[in-house]
Coordinates of C-alpha atoms and ligand atoms in Angstrom, one line a residue:
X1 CA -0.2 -8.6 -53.7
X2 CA 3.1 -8.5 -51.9
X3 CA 4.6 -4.6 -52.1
X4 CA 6.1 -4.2 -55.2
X5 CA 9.7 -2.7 -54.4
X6 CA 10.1 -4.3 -51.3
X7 CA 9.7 -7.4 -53.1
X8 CA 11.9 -6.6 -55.9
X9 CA 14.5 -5.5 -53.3
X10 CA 14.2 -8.6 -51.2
X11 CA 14.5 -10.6 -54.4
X12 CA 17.3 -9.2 -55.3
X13 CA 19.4 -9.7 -52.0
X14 CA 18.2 -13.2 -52.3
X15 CA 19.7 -13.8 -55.4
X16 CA 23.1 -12.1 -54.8
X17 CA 22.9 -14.2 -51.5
X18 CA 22.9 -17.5 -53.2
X19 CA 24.4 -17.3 -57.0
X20 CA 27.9 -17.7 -56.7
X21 CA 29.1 -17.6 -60.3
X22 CA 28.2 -18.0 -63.6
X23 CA 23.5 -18.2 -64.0
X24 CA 21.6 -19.2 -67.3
X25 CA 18.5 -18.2 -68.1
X26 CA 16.2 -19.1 -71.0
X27 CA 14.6 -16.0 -71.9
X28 CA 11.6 -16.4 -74.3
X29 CA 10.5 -13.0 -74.0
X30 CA 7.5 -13.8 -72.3
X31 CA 6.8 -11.9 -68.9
X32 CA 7.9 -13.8 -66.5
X33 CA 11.5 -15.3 -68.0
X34 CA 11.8 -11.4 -68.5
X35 CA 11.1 -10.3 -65.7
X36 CA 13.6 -13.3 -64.1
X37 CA 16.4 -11.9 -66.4
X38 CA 16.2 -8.5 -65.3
X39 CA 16.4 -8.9 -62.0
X40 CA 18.8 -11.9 -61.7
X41 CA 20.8 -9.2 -63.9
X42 CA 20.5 -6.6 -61.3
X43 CA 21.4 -8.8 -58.9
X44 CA 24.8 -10.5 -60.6
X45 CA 25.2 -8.6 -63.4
X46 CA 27.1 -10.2 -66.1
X47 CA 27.2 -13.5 -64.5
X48 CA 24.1 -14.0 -65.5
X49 CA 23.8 -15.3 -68.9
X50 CA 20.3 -15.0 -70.6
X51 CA 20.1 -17.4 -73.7
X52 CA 17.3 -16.6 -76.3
X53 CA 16.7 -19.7 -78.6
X54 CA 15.3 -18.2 -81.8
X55 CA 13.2 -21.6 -83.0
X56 CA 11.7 -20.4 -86.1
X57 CA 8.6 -20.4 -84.9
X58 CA 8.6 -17.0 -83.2
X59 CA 6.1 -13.9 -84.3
X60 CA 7.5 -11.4 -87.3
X61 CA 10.2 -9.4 -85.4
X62 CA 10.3 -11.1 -82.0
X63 CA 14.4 -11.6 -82.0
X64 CA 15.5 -8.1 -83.0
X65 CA 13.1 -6.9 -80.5
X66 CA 14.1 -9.1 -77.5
X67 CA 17.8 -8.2 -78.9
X68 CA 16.9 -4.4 -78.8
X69 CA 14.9 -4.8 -75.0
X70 CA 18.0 -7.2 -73.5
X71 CA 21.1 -6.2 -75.4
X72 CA 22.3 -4.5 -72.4
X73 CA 22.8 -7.6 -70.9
X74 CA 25.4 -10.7 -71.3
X75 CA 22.6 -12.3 -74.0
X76 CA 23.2 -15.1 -76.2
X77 CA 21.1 -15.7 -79.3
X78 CA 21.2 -18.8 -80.8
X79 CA 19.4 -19.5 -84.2
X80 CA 18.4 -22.8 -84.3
X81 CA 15.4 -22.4 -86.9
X82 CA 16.7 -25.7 -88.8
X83 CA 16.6 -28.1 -85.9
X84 CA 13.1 -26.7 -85.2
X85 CA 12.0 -27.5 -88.7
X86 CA 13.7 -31.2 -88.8
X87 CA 12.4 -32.1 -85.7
X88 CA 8.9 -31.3 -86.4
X89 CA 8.9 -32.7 -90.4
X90 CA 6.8 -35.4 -91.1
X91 CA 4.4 -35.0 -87.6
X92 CA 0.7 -34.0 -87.8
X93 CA -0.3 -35.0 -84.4
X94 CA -0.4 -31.6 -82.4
X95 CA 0.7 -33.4 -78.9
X96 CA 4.2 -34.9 -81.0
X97 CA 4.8 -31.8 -82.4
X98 CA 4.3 -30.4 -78.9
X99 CA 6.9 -32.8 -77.6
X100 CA 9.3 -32.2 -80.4
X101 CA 9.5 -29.0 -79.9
X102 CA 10.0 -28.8 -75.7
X103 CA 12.4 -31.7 -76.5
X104 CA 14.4 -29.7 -79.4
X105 CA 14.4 -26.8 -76.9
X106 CA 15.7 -28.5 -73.9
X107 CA 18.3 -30.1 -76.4
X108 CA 19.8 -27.0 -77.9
X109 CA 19.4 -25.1 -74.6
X110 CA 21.4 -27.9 -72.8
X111 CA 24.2 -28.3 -75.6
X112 CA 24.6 -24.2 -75.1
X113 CA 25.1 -24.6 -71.3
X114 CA 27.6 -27.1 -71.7
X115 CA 29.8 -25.1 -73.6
X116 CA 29.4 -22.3 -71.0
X117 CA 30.2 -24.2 -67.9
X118 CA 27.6 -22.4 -65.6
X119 CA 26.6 -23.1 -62.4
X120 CA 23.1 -22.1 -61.7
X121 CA 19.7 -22.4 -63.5
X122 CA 16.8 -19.4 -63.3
X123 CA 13.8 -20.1 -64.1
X124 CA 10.6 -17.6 -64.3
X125 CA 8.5 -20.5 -63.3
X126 CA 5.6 -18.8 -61.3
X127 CA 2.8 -20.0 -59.1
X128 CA 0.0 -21.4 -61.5
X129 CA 2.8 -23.2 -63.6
X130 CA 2.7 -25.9 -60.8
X131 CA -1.2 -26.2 -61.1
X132 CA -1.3 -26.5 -64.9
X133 CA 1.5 -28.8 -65.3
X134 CA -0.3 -31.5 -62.6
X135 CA -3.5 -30.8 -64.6
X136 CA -2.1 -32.3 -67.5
X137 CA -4.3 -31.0 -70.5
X138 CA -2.0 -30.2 -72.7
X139 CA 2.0 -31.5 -72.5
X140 CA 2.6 -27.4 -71.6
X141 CA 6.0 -27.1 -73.3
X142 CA 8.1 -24.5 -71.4
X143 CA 11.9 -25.3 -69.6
X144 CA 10.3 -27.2 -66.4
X145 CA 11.3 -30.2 -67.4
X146 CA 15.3 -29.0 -67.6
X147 CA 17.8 -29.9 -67.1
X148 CA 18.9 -33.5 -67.3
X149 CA 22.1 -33.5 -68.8
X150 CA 23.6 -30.6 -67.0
X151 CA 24.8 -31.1 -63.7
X152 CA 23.7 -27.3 -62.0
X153 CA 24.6 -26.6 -58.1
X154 CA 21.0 -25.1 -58.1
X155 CA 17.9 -24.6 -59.8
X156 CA 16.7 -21.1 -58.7
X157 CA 12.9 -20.1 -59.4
X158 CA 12.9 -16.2 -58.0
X159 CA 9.0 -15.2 -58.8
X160 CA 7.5 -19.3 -58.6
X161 CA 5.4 -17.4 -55.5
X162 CA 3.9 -14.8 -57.8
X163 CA 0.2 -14.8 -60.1
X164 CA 0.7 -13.3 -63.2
X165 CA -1.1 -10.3 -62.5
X166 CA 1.7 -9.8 -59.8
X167 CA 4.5 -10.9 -62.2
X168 CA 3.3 -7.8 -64.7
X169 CA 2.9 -5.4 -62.0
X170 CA 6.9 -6.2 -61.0
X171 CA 7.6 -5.9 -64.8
X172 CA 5.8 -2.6 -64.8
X173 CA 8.0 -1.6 -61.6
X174 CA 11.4 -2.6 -63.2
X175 CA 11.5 -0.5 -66.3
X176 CA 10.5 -3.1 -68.8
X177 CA 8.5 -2.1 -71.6
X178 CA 4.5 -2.2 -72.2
X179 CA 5.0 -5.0 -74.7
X180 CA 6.5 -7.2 -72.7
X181 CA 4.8 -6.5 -69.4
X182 CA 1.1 -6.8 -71.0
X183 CA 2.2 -8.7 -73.6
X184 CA -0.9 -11.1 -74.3
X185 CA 0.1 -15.0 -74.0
X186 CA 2.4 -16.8 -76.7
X187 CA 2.1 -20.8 -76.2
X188 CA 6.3 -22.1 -76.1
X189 CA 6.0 -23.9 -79.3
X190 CA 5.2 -21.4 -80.9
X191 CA 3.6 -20.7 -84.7
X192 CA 4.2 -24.5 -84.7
X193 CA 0.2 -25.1 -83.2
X194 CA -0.8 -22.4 -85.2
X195 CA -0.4 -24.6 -88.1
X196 CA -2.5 -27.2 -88.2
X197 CA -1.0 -30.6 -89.4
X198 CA 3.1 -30.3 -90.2
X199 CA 4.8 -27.5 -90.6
X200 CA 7.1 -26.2 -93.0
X201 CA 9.2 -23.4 -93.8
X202 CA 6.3 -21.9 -96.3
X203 CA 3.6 -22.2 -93.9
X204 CA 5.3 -20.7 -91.2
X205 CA 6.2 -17.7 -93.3
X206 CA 2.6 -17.4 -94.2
X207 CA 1.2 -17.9 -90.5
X208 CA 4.1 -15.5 -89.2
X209 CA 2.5 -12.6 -92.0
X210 CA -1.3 -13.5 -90.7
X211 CA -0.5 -12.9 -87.0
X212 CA 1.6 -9.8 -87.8
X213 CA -1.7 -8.6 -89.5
X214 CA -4.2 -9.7 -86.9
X215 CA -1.9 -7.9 -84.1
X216 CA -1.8 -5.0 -86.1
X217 CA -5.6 -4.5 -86.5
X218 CA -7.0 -6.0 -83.2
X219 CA -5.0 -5.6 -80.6
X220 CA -4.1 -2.1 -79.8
X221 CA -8.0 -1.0 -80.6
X222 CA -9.8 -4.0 -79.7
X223 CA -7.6 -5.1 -76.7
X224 CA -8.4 -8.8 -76.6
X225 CA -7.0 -11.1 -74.1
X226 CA -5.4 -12.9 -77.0
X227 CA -5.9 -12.7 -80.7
X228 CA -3.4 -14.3 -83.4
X229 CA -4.0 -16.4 -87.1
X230 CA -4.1 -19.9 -87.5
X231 CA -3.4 -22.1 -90.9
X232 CA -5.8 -24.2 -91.1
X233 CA -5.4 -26.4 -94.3
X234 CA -6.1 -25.8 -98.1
X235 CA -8.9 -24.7 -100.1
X236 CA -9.8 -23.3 -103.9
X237 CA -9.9 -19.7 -104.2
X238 CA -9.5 -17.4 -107.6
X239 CA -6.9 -14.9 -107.0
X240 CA -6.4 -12.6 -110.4
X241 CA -7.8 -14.7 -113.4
X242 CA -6.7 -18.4 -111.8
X243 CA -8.2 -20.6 -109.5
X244 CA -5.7 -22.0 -107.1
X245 CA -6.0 -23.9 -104.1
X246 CA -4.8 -21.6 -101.7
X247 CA -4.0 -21.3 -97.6
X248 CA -7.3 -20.9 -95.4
X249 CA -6.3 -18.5 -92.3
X250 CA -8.8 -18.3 -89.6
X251 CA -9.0 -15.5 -87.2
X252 CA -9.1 -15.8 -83.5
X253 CA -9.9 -12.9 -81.0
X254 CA -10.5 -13.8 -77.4
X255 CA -12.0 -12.3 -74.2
X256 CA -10.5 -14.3 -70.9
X257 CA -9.8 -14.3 -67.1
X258 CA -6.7 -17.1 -66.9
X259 CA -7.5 -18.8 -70.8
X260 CA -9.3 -21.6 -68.6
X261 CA -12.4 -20.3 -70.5
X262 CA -12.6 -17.9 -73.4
X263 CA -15.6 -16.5 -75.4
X264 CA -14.9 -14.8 -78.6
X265 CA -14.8 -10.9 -79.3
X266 CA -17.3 -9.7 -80.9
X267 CA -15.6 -7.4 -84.1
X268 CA -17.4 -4.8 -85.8
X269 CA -17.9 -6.3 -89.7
X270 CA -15.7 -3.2 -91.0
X271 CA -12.7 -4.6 -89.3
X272 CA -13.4 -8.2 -89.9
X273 CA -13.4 -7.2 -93.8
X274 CA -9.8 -5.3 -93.7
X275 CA -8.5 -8.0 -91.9
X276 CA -9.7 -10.7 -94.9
X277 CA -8.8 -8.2 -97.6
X278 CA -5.2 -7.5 -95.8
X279 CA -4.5 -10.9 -95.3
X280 CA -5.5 -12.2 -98.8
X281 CA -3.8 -9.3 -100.5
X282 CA -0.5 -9.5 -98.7
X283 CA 0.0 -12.6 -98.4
X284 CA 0.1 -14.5 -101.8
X285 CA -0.5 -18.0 -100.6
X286 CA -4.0 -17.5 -98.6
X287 CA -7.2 -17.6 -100.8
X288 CA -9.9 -17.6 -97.9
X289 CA -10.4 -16.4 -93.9
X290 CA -12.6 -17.3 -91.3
X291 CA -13.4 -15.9 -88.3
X292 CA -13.4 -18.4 -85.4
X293 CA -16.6 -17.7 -83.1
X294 CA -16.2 -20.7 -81.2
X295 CA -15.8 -20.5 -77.3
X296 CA -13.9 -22.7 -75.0
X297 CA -15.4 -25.0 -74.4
X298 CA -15.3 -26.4 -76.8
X299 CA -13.0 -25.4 -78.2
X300 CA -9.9 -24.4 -77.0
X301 CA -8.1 -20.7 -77.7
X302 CA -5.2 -22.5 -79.6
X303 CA -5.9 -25.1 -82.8
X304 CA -3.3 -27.5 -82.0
Ligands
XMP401 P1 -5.6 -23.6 -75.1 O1 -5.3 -23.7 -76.5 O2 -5.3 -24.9 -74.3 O3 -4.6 -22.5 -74.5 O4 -7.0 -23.1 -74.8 C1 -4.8 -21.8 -73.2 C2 -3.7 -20.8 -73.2 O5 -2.4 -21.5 -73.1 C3 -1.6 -21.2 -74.2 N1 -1.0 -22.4 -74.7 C4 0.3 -22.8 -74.4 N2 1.2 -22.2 -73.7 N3 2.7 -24.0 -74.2 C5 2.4 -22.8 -73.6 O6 3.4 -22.2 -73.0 C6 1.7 -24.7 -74.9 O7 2.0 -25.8 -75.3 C7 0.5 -24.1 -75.0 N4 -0.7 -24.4 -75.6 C8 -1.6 -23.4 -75.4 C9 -2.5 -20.6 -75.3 O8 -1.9 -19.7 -76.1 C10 -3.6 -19.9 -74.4 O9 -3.2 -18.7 -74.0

């Protein structure tokens, strides 16, 4: 790794060197758009205009806690939950909801940099983006593919020359928080492939609850390279004295280097049992879990 502060420094200069006016950022919360935002900010200050484009597919609590991390900042939160949900209604096929939702995104965000009239783009594009998007396994939805509409002077990528390891050890070095710098990956469409088949409003609500859950128990004791809750489909259950044909959640803890490969963790049973009886009892709709033991390959870490 490059030095960490003489890197952030040089950074720095480099973008107070070449934005000359109003910068946009999309800032997911993920590492490296935060990481972008921060020091773009540091470097321009309020010029810099980080949007945050609350899709309603994010995990419970995600927008007050980006607001809450970045409020300091010039930020812009726009709530487009509804345009998520139309776009997506009607589609089963994971790689059209996939596109539905980059397309959505790079719509809205677009529409919101019109009415701002900026200059530059920043984008927290980093080195292994390139590789994954020529590999071409899954149509990876992030903002690459900005902007069309939008005539910018520049596209800047600040930290495209950094691994993520290196991108978490300058998030470390800047002040942001532990959740953010270690945060374990979140694919850009969100809950959307955590849902298998469409999605609606009821299913996300109950997928949101399942992953809050799963977090909860696994990840601070278990510390597993990812871990979330999926919605797989429907199936009869008997919750008080009636059968209904409930949600089946399945449970997904992974060990990984770079989420090429992935094996699964192996939970202690105890823990395996709260989480069924805490995500049956909480959440009205579910009326079975599974644990997923399946490594990839062959499968892969998300179900969509
Ligand atoms: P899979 O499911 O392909 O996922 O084994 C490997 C890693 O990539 C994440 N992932 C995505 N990230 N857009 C993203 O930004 C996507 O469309 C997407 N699909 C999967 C997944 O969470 C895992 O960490």
């Amino acid at each position: 790794m490059v030095k960490v502060e003489p890197y952030i420094e040089k950074t720095i200069q480099k973008l107070k060197d070449t934005v000359k006016g109003h910068a946009i950022i999309a800032l997911s919360g993920g590492v490296d758009s935060s990481v972008c935002a921060v020091l773009a900010n540091r470097a321009i200050g309020d010029l810099l205009i980080p949007i945050y484009i609350d899709t309603g597919l994010m995990r419970k609590g995600e927008t007050k806690r980006i607001q809450e991390v970045f409020g300091y900042m010039n930020l812009q939160t726009i709530y487009a939950g509804d345009r998520f949900l139309a776009a997506l209604k009607g589609l089963t096929d994971p790689e059209e909801k996939r596109k539905a939702v980059g397309e959505t995104f790079i719509r809205v965000f677009e529409e919101s940099a019109k009415d701002l009239n900026v200059r530059y783009l920043i984008q927290g594009t980093i080195y292994p983006d390139r590789i994954e998007s020529e590999g071409g396994i899954k149509s990876h939805h992030n903002v690459g593919g900005l902007p069309s509409v939008i005539d910018f002077d520049e596209i800047i990528e600040p930290i495209s020359d950094l691994y993520k390891d290196e991108v978490r050890e300058v998030a470390h070095a800047i002040g942001l928080p532990e959740e953010i710098s270690e945060r374990m990956p979140f694919p850009g469409p969100g809950l959307s492939v955590r849902i298998i088949g469409e999605v609606t409003t009821e299913k996300v609500a109950a997928v949101r609850e399942a992953n809050a859950i799963v977090e909860e128990e696994l990840l601070e004791q278990f510390k597993p390279w990812q871990t979330f809750a999926a919605l797989l489909g429907k199936g009869t259950g008997v919750k008080g004295d009636q059968r209904i044909h409930g949600w089946i959640m399945a449970v997904r803890a992974v060990e990984s280097r770079d989420g090429m490969t992935a094996g699964p963790v192996e939970l202690p049973w105890d823990t395996l049992r709260k989480i069924e009886s805490r995500i049956t009892g909480e959440i009205p709709g579910v009326a079975r879990v599974v644990y997923d033991i399946t490594p990839k390959p062959p499968a892969t870490i998300e179900f969509e």
